[in-house]
mmCIF file of C-alpha atoms in Angstrom:
data_model
loop_
_atom_site.group_PDB
_atom_site.id
_atom_site.type_symbol
_atom_site.label_atom_id
_atom_site.label_comp_id
_atom_site.label_asym_id
_atom_site.label_seq_id
_atom_site.Cartn_x
_atom_site.Cartn_y
_atom_site.Cartn_z
ATOM 1 C CA UNK D 168 -0.087 0.089 0.147
ATOM 2 C CA UNK D 169 1.454 2.985 -0.989
ATOM 3 C CA UNK D 170 1.942 5.642 1.984
ATOM 4 C CA UNK D 171 1.971 2.994 4.545
ATOM 5 C CA UNK D 172 5.130 2.718 6.722
ATOM 6 C CA UNK D 173 7.146 -0.112 6.422
ATOM 7 C CA UNK D 174 9.210 -2.304 8.968
ATOM 8 C CA UNK D 175 11.240 -5.342 7.578
ATOM 9 C CA UNK D 176 13.788 -6.956 8.343
ATOM 10 C CA UNK D 177 14.187 -10.075 6.453
ATOM 11 C CA UNK D 178 17.020 -11.292 4.521
ATOM 12 C CA UNK D 179 18.368 -9.788 1.569
ATOM 13 C CA UNK D 180 16.791 -12.340 -1.633
ATOM 14 C CA UNK D 181 20.177 -12.697 -3.068
ATOM 15 C CA UNK D 182 18.499 -14.268 -6.100
ATOM 16 C CA UNK D 183 16.519 -11.035 -7.076
ATOM 17 C CA UNK D 184 20.218 -9.012 -6.947
ATOM 18 C CA UNK D 185 20.698 -6.898 -10.395
ATOM 19 C CA UNK D 186 23.962 -7.252 -11.703
ATOM 20 C CA UNK D 187 25.191 -3.957 -11.982
ATOM 21 C CA UNK D 188 28.588 -4.647 -12.708
ATOM 22 C CA UNK D 189 27.398 -6.048 -16.253
ATOM 23 C CA UNK D 190 24.972 -2.946 -16.534
ATOM 24 C CA UNK D 191 27.979 -0.812 -15.458
ATOM 25 C CA UNK D 192 29.893 -2.512 -18.624
ATOM 26 C CA UNK D 193 27.505 -1.730 -20.869
ATOM 27 C CA UNK D 194 27.275 1.716 -20.284
ATOM 28 C CA UNK D 195 24.069 1.987 -18.060
ATOM 29 C CA UNK D 196 24.187 4.346 -15.060
ATOM 30 C CA UNK D 197 22.910 3.510 -11.809
ATOM 31 C CA UNK D 198 22.018 5.305 -8.367
ATOM 32 C CA UNK D 199 23.855 4.476 -5.207
ATOM 33 C CA UNK D 200 22.138 4.644 -1.905
ATOM 34 C CA UNK D 201 24.455 3.206 0.470
ATOM 35 C CA UNK D 202 28.186 2.870 0.502
ATOM 36 C CA UNK D 203 30.573 0.215 2.100
ATOM 37 C CA UNK D 204 34.167 -0.665 1.962
ATOM 38 C CA UNK D 205 34.576 -3.347 -0.836
ATOM 39 C CA UNK D 206 36.680 -5.720 1.646
ATOM 40 C CA UNK D 207 33.530 -6.145 3.581
ATOM 41 C CA UNK D 208 31.597 -7.964 0.980
ATOM 42 C CA UNK D 209 30.933 -11.265 1.869
ATOM 43 C CA UNK D 210 30.781 -14.724 -0.032
ATOM 44 C CA UNK D 211 27.310 -13.829 -0.942
ATOM 45 C CA UNK D 212 28.307 -10.522 -2.733
ATOM 46 C CA UNK D 213 26.578 -8.515 -0.352
ATOM 47 C CA UNK D 214 28.265 -6.021 3.172
ATOM 48 C CA UNK D 215 28.900 -8.493 5.809
ATOM 49 C CA UNK D 216 27.457 -5.812 8.513
ATOM 50 C CA UNK D 217 24.332 -7.065 9.701
ATOM 51 C CA UNK D 218 22.380 -3.361 9.566
ATOM 52 C CA UNK D 219 23.678 -2.991 6.070
ATOM 53 C CA UNK D 220 21.868 -6.111 5.194
ATOM 54 C CA UNK D 221 18.594 -5.086 6.879
ATOM 55 C CA UNK D 222 18.613 -1.729 5.041
ATOM 56 C CA UNK D 223 19.161 -3.408 1.752
ATOM 57 C CA UNK D 224 16.787 -6.037 2.553
ATOM 58 C CA UNK D 225 14.240 -3.959 3.484
ATOM 59 C CA UNK D 226 14.350 -1.226 0.374
ATOM 60 C CA UNK D 227 14.246 -4.590 -1.825
ATOM 61 C CA UNK D 228 11.224 -5.971 -0.155
ATOM 62 C CA UNK D 229 9.413 -2.546 -0.914
ATOM 63 C CA UNK D 230 9.744 -4.249 -4.701
ATOM 64 C CA UNK D 231 12.613 -1.931 -5.454
ATOM 65 C CA UNK D 232 15.159 -4.205 -7.606
ATOM 66 C CA UNK D 233 18.544 -3.680 -5.968
ATOM 67 C CA UNK D 234 21.909 -4.527 -6.824
ATOM 68 C CA UNK D 235 25.511 -4.536 -5.422
ATOM 69 C CA UNK D 236 28.054 -2.724 -7.215
ATOM 70 C CA UNK D 237 31.222 -3.901 -6.601
ATOM 71 C CA UNK D 238 33.878 -2.766 -9.236
ATOM 72 C CA UNK D 239 32.919 0.874 -8.602
ATOM 73 C CA UNK D 240 35.670 3.401 -9.967
ATOM 74 C CA UNK D 241 36.096 4.637 -6.375
ATOM 75 C CA UNK D 242 38.956 2.322 -4.692
ATOM 76 C CA UNK D 243 38.025 0.326 -1.949
ATOM 77 C CA UNK D 244 34.126 1.487 -2.006
ATOM 78 C CA UNK D 245 31.238 -0.850 -2.953
ATOM 79 C CA UNK D 246 27.574 0.250 -3.196
ATOM 80 C CA UNK D 247 24.221 -0.699 -2.909
ATOM 81 C CA UNK D 248 22.226 0.758 -5.899
ATOM 82 C CA UNK D 249 19.523 0.642 -8.320
ATOM 83 C CA UNK D 250 18.974 1.097 -12.160
ATOM 84 C CA UNK D 251 18.831 5.083 -12.860
ATOM 85 C CA UNK D 252 14.948 4.578 -14.221
ATOM 86 C CA UNK D 253 13.808 3.187 -10.528
ATOM 87 C CA UNK D 254 15.305 6.211 -8.396
ATOM 88 C CA UNK D 255 12.020 7.340 -8.080
ATOM 89 C CA UNK D 256 10.564 4.084 -6.517
ATOM 90 C CA UNK D 257 13.667 4.086 -4.103
ATOM 91 C CA UNK D 258 12.892 7.402 -2.858
ATOM 92 C CA UNK D 259 9.493 6.709 -2.305
ATOM 93 C CA UNK D 260 10.424 3.097 -0.639
ATOM 94 C CA UNK D 261 13.226 4.818 1.666
ATOM 95 C CA UNK D 262 10.664 7.213 2.876
ATOM 96 C CA UNK D 263 8.074 4.620 4.086
ATOM 97 C CA UNK D 264 11.156 2.171 5.900
ATOM 98 C CA UNK D 265 9.733 3.358 9.318
ATOM 99 C CA UNK D 266 12.495 1.742 11.310
ATOM 100 C CA UNK D 267 15.249 3.718 9.523
ATOM 101 C CA UNK D 268 15.829 7.301 10.495
ATOM 102 C CA UNK D 269 16.152 9.496 7.506
ATOM 103 C CA UNK D 270 19.670 9.807 7.678
ATOM 104 C CA UNK D 271 20.275 6.107 8.477
ATOM 105 C CA UNK D 272 22.208 5.006 4.792
ATOM 106 C CA UNK D 273 24.593 8.173 5.716
ATOM 107 C CA UNK D 274 25.174 7.366 9.399
ATOM 108 C CA UNK D 275 25.619 3.487 8.357
ATOM 109 C CA UNK D 276 28.108 4.209 5.686
ATOM 110 C CA UNK D 277 30.297 6.518 7.977
ATOM 111 C CA UNK D 278 30.265 4.075 10.654
ATOM 112 C CA UNK D 279 31.398 1.056 8.189
ATOM 113 C CA UNK D 280 34.199 3.355 6.543
ATOM 114 C CA UNK D 281 35.081 4.316 10.139
ATOM 115 C CA UNK D 282 35.666 0.791 11.401
ATOM 116 C CA UNK D 283 37.192 -0.266 8.276
ATOM 117 C CA UNK D 284 40.069 2.608 9.173
ATOM 118 C CA UNK D 285 40.216 1.569 12.043
ATOM 119 C CA UNK D 286 41.279 -1.923 11.398
ATOM 120 C CA UNK D 287 37.629 -3.339 11.677
ATOM 121 C CA UNK D 288 35.564 -5.104 8.837
#
């Protein structure tokens, strides 16, 4: 239902992840909404941080096709992103994610990189 707050913490649907690296290779642009250290990507190709996984899963559960861009041009950085044509759907979904603050993605990215530079994952 559009406009209704959502609360979701389920796992990322790995089979539904779009291949952003292949899209980028073909010249298609995409929009990033979460950055994380590329070395923190787990064996499934997603960030190992549980909060990052919950956030990506919540966006994905709202029907937004999400992918992980691991081969970005920014050294040491991977992203959760969407295809350029789904940006409005992403923004609408994020507004309805009641369990996450407006600055959640920015705050989480900052924490993940700070932890990475301090020797964490």
